[in-house]
Amino acid sequence: MDCKVIVDKVNNTAIDSTKIWSIISECRKLLVQNPNIRIHFIMRQSNDVVHSIARGAIFHARFKVYHYVPTCIVQTFINELM
């Protein structure tokens, strides 16, 4: 399933009959409990930094907080600033 389809399903209030409905429903519940959180679709080409971080997250088994720009995305980060 396409990422945009998932984002649309989470943000739509309609009931769904797809196989992932239970996951979509849980996501909606979490969003109701956390009203400051929003889910938006942004094309990968429009946000290379986030795509690079997501790709790098595959190699981390635990939750990780960065207090600096990770070296693996420094160049991508600089490119997006220009």
CSV table of C-alpha atoms in Angstrom, one decimal:
chain,number,residue,atom,x,y,z
A,1,MET,CA,0.0,0.0,0.0
A,2,ASP,CA,1.3,3.5,-0.9
A,3,CYS,CA,2.3,5.8,2.0
A,4,LYS,CA,0.0,8.6,0.8
A,5,VAL,CA,-2.9,6.1,1.0
A,6,ILE,CA,-2.0,5.2,4.6
A,7,VAL,CA,-1.8,8.9,5.6
A,8,ASP,CA,-5.1,9.6,3.9
A,9,LYS,CA,-6.7,6.7,5.7
A,10,VAL,CA,-5.4,7.8,9.1
A,11,ASN,CA,-6.6,11.4,8.6
A,12,ASN,CA,-10.0,10.3,7.2
A,13,THR,CA,-12.8,9.6,9.7
A,14,ALA,CA,-14.4,6.9,7.4
A,15,ILE,CA,-14.4,3.3,8.5
A,16,ASP,CA,-12.2,1.1,6.3
A,17,SER,CA,-12.4,-2.5,5.4
A,18,THR,CA,-8.8,-3.1,4.5
A,19,LYS,CA,-6.6,-5.6,6.2
A,20,ILE,CA,-4.8,-2.9,8.1
A,21,TRP,CA,-7.9,-1.3,9.5
A,22,SER,CA,-7.0,-2.2,13.1
A,23,ILE,CA,-3.7,-0.5,12.8
A,24,ILE,CA,-5.3,2.6,11.2
A,25,SER,CA,-7.8,2.6,14.1
A,26,GLU,CA,-5.1,2.5,16.7
A,27,CYS,CA,-3.2,5.3,15.0
A,28,ARG,CA,-6.4,7.4,15.1
A,29,LYS,CA,-6.8,6.7,18.8
A,30,LEU,CA,-3.2,7.8,19.5
A,31,LEU,CA,-3.8,11.0,17.5
A,32,VAL,CA,-6.9,11.8,19.5
A,33,GLN,CA,-4.9,11.3,22.7
A,34,ASN,CA,-2.1,13.6,21.4
A,35,PRO,CA,-3.8,16.5,19.7
A,36,ASN,CA,-0.5,18.3,19.0
A,37,ILE,CA,0.6,15.5,16.6
A,38,ARG,CA,-0.4,15.6,13.0
A,39,ILE,CA,0.4,13.2,10.2
A,40,HIS,CA,1.1,14.6,6.7
A,41,PHE,CA,2.4,13.1,3.5
A,42,ILE,CA,5.5,14.6,2.1
A,43,MET,CA,7.1,13.2,-1.0
A,44,ARG,CA,10.5,11.6,-0.4
A,45,GLN,CA,12.1,13.8,-3.0
A,46,SER,CA,10.9,16.9,-1.0
A,47,ASN,CA,12.5,15.8,2.2
A,48,ASP,CA,15.8,13.9,1.7
A,49,VAL,CA,16.9,14.5,5.2
A,50,VAL,CA,14.0,12.7,6.8
A,51,HIS,CA,14.3,9.9,4.2
A,52,SER,CA,18.0,9.6,5.1
A,53,ILE,CA,17.2,9.4,8.8
A,54,ALA,CA,14.5,6.8,8.2
A,55,ARG,CA,16.9,4.7,6.1
A,56,GLY,CA,19.5,4.9,8.8
A,57,ALA,CA,17.0,4.0,11.5
A,58,ILE,CA,16.9,0.5,10.1
A,59,PHE,CA,20.4,-0.1,11.6
A,60,HIS,CA,19.4,1.0,15.1
A,61,ALA,CA,17.7,-1.5,17.3
A,62,ARG,CA,16.7,1.1,19.9
A,63,PHE,CA,15.1,4.5,20.1
A,64,LYS,CA,17.7,7.1,19.5
A,65,VAL,CA,17.7,10.9,20.1
A,66,TYR,CA,20.2,13.0,18.3
A,67,HIS,CA,21.4,16.3,19.9
A,68,TYR,CA,23.4,17.1,16.8
A,69,VAL,CA,23.1,16.6,13.1
A,70,PRO,CA,24.2,12.9,12.5
A,71,THR,CA,27.2,12.7,10.3
A,72,CYS,CA,25.4,10.4,7.9
A,73,ILE,CA,23.1,13.2,6.8
A,74,VAL,CA,25.3,16.4,7.2
A,75,GLN,CA,25.7,16.8,3.4
A,76,THR,CA,22.0,16.2,2.7
A,77,PHE,CA,21.1,18.6,5.4
A,78,ILE,CA,23.4,21.3,4.0
A,79,ASN,CA,22.0,20.7,0.5
A,80,GLU,CA,18.4,21.2,1.7
A,81,LEU,CA,19.4,24.5,3.4
A,82,MET,CA,20.6,25.9,0.1
